[in-house]
Short mmCIF file of C-alpha atoms and ligand atoms in Angstrom, two decimals:
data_model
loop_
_atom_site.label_atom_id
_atom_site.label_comp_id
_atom_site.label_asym_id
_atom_site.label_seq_id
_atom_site.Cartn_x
_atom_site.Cartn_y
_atom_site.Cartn_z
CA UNK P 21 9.04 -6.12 16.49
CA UNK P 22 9.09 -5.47 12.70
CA UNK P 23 5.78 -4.26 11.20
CA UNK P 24 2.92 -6.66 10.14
CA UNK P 25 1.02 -5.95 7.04
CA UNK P 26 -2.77 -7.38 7.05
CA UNK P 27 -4.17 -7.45 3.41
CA UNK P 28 -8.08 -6.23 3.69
CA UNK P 29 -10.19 -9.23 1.65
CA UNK P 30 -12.71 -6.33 1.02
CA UNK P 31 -11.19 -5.28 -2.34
CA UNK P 32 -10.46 -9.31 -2.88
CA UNK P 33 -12.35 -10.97 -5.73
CA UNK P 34 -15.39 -12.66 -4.23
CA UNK P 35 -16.79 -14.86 -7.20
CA UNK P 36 -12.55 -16.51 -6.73
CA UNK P 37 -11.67 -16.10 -3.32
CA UNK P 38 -9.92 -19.56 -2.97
CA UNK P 39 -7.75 -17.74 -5.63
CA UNK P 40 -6.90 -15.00 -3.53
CA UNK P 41 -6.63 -16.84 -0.35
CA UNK P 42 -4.18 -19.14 -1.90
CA UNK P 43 -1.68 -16.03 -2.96
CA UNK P 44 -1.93 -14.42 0.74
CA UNK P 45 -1.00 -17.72 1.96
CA UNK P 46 2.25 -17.81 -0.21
CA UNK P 47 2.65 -14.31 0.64
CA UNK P 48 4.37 -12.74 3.45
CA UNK P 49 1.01 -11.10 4.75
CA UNK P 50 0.66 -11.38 8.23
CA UNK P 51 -2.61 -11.16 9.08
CA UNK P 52 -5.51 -11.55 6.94
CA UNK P 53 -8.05 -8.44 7.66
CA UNK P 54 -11.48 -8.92 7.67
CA UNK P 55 -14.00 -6.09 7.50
CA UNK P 56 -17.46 -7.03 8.83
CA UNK P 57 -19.74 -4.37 8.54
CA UNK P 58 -23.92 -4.19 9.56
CA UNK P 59 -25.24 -0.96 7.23
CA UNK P 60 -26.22 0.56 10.53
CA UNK P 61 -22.51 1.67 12.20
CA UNK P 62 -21.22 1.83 8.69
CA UNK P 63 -23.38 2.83 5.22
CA UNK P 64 -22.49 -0.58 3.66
CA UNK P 65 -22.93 -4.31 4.43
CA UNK P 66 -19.53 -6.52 3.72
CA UNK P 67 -19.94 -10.40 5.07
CA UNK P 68 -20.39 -12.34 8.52
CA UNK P 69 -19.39 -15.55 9.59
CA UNK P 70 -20.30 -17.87 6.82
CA UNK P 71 -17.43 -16.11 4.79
CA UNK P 72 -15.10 -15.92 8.05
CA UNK P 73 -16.15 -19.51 9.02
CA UNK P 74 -15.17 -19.94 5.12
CA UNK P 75 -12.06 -18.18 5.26
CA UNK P 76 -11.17 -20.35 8.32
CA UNK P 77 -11.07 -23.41 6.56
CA UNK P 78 -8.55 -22.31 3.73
CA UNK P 79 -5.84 -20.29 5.84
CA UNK P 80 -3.94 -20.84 8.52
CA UNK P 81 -3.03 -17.18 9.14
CA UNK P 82 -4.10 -15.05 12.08
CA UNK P 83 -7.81 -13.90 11.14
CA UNK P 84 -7.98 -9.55 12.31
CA UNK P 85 -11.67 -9.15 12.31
CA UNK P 86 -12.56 -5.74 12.66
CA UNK P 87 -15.98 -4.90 13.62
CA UNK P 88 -17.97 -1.80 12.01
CA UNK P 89 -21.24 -2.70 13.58
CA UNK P 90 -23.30 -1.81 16.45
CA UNK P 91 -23.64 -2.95 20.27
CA UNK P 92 -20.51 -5.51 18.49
CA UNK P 93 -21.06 -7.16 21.88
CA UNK P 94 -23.76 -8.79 20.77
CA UNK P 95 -22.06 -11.27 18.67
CA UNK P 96 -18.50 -11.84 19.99
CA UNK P 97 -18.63 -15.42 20.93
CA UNK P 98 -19.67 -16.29 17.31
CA UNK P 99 -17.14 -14.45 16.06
CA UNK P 100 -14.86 -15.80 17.94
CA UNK P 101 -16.47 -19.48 17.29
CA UNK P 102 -16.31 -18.70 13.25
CA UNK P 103 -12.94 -18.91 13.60
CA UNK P 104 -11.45 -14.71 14.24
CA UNK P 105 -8.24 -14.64 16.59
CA UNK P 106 -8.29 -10.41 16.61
CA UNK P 107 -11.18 -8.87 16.96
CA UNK P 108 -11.52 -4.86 16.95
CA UNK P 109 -14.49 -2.86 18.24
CA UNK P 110 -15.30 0.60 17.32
CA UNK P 111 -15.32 3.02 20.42
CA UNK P 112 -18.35 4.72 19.00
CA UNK P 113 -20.29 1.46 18.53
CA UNK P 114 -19.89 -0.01 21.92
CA UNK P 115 -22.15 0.92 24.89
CA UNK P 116 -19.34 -0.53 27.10
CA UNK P 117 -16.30 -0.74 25.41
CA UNK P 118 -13.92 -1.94 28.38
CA UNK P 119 -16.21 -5.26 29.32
CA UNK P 120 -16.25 -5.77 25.22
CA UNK P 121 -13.11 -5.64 25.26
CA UNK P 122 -12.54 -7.82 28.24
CA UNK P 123 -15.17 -10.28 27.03
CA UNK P 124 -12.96 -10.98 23.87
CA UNK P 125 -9.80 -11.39 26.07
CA UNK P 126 -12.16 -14.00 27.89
CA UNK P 127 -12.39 -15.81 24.59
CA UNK P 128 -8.41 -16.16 24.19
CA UNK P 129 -8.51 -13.56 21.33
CA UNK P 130 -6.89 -10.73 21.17
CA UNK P 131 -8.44 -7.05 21.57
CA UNK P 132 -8.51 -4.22 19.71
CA UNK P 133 -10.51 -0.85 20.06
CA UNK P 134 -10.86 1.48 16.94
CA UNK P 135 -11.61 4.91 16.76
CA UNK P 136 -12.95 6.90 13.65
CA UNK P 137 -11.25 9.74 12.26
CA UNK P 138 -13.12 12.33 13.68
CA UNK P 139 -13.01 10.31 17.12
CA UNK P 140 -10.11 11.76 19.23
CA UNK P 141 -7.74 9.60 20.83
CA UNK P 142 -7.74 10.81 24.36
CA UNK P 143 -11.66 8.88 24.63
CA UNK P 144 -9.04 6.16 24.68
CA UNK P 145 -7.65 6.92 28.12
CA UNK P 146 -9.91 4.58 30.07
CA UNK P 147 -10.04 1.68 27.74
CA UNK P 148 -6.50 1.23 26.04
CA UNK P 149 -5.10 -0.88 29.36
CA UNK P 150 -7.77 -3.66 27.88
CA UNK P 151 -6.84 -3.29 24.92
CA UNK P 152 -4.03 -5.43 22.91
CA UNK P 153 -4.68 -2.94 20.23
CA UNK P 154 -5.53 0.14 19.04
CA UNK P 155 -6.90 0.36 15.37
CA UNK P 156 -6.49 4.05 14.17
CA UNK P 157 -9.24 4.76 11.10
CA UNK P 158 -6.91 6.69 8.56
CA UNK P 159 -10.39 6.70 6.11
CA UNK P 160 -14.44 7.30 7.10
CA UNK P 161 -14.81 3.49 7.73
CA UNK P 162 -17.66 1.71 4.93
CA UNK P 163 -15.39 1.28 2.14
CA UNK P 164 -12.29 0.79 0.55
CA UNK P 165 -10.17 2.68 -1.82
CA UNK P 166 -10.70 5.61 -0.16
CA UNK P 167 -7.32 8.09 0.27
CA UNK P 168 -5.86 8.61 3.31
CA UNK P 169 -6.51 11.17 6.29
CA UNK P 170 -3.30 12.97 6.91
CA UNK P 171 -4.36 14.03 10.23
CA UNK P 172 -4.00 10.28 11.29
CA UNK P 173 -0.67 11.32 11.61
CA UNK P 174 -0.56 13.66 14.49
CA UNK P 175 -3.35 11.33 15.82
CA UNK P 176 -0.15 8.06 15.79
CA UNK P 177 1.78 10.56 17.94
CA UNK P 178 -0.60 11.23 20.40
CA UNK P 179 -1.07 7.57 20.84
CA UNK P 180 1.96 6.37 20.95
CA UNK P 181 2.86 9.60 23.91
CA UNK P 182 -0.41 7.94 25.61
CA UNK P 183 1.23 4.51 25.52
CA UNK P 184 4.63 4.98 26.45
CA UNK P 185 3.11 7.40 29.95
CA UNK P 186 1.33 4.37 30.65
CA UNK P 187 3.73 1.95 30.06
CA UNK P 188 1.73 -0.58 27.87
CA UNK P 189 2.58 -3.12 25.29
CA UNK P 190 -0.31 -2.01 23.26
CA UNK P 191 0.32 -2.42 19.20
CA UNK P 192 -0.87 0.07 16.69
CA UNK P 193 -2.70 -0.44 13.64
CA UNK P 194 -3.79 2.28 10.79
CA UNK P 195 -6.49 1.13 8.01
CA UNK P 196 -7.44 2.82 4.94
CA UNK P 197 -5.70 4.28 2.45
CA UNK P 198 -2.58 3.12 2.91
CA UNK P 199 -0.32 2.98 0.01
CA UNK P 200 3.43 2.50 -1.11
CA UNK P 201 4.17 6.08 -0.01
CA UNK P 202 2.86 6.46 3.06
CA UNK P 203 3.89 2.87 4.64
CA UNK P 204 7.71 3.92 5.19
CA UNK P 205 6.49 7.04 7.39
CA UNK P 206 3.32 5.29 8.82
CA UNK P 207 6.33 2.38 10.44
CA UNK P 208 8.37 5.45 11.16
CA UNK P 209 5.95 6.85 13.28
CA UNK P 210 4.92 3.82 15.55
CA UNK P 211 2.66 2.18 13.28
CA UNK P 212 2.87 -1.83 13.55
CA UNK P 213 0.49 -3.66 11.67
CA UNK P 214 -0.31 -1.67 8.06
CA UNK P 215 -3.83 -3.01 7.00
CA UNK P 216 -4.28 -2.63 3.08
CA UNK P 217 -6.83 -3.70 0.51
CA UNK P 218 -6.72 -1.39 -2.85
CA UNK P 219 -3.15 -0.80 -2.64
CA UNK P 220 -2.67 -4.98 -2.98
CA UNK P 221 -5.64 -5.85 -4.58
CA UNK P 222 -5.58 -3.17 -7.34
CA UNK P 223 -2.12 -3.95 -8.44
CA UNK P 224 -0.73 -5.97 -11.20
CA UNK P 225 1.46 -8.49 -8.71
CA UNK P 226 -0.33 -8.21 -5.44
CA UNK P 227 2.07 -10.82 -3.67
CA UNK P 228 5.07 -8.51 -4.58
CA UNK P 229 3.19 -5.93 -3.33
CA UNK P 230 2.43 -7.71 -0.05
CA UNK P 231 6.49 -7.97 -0.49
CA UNK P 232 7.13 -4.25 -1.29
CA UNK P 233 4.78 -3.79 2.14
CA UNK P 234 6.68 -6.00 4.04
CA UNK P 235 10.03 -4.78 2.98
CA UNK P 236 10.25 -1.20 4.28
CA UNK P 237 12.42 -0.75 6.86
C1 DX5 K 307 -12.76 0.48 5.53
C2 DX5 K 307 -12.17 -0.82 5.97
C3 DX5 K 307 -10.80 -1.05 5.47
C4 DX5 K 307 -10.69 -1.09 3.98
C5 DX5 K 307 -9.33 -0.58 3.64
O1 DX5 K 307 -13.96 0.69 6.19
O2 DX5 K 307 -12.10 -0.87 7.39
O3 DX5 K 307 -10.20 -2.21 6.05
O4 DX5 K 307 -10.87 -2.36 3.41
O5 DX5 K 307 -9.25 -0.49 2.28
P1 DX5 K 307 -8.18 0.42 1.54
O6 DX5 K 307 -6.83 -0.07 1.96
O7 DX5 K 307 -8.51 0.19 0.13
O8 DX5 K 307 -8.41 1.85 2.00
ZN1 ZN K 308 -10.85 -2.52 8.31
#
């Protein structure tokens, strides 16, 4: 499989999202990313499912909901219901990660279990057969245009050592501060879906960046 790239709508323009919706959907972004966040798990508050249920309506593109909020078990079914076909748990947030992660399957979404930087990945061990992925933090997760944690890279390694011993399918995706330099050795190393807000949002042509994204091989 070639590498997906999911554009994060938290650096999108809010007060013109239709806008910005519209260009992702003549882009060649894969996913769309959306970053739901509670100011408890995370210091910072983003949107919940009026904006997904929103978002819903105008794309037709796989919605990756990731989840920085706590007990996220809590609210899966409406999540589900406002319209998200991934949807990513933190590790740290979950009091029982491998029925959350179970419950979403239960839905017919897919499942994905994120750790923080400072979160090892052998905690992963007993959870990543439930899993259809495993979101790698590559910033402190609350915000975006943050710059990249090198470590993440020795962190991709161990993961993808972990995954091929077990013999699972299970994708790899890296958020936060990913850029036009580090894409071509994130891929390189096992990474297949590249989430990015600042790098697309911040520049001039975000749809040819979306393209520049897309195209390393
Ligand atoms: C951070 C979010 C990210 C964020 C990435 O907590 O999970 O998805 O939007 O933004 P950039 O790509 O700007 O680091
Ligand atoms: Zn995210």
């Amino acid at each position: 499989m070639s590498h997906l790239v999911a554009p994060s709508l938290l650096s999108a323009n809010f007060l013109n999202l239709e806008k910005d919706i519209a260009m992702l959907n003549q882009s060649e972004a894969d996913w769309l990313h959306l970053d739901v966040m509670d100011g408890m798990f995370v210091p910072n508050i983003s949107f919940g499912f009026s904006i997904i249920e929103t978002i819903r309506k105008a794309t037709d593109k796989p919605l990756d909901v990731h989840l920085m909020i706590e007990e996220p078990e809590r609210y899966l079914e409406r999540f589900r219901k406002a319209g998200a076909d991934i949807i990513s748990i933190h590790m740290e947030a979950s009091k029982d990660p491998v029925s959350a992660l179970r419950a979403i399957k239960k839905l017919n979404a897919k499942a994905g279990i994120v750790i923080n930087p400072a979160t090892p990945v052998d905690v992963l061990s007993d959870v990543i057969r439930e899993a259809d992925m495993v979101l790698l933090m590559s910033v402190n997760p609350g915000f975006g245009g943050q710059s990249f944690i090198q470590q993440t890279f020795q962190k991709i390694i161990t993961l993808k050592t972990m995954i091929t011993n077990l013999d699972l399918q299970v994708l790899i995706e890296v958020d936060g501060g990913v850029d036009l330099h580090n894409a071509a050795p994130l891929i390189k190393s096992g990474v297949d879906i590249l989430v990015a807000g600042n790098t697309i949002f911040s520049s001039e042509n975000p749809h040819q960046t979306i393209h520049q994204l897309k195209s390393i091989r």
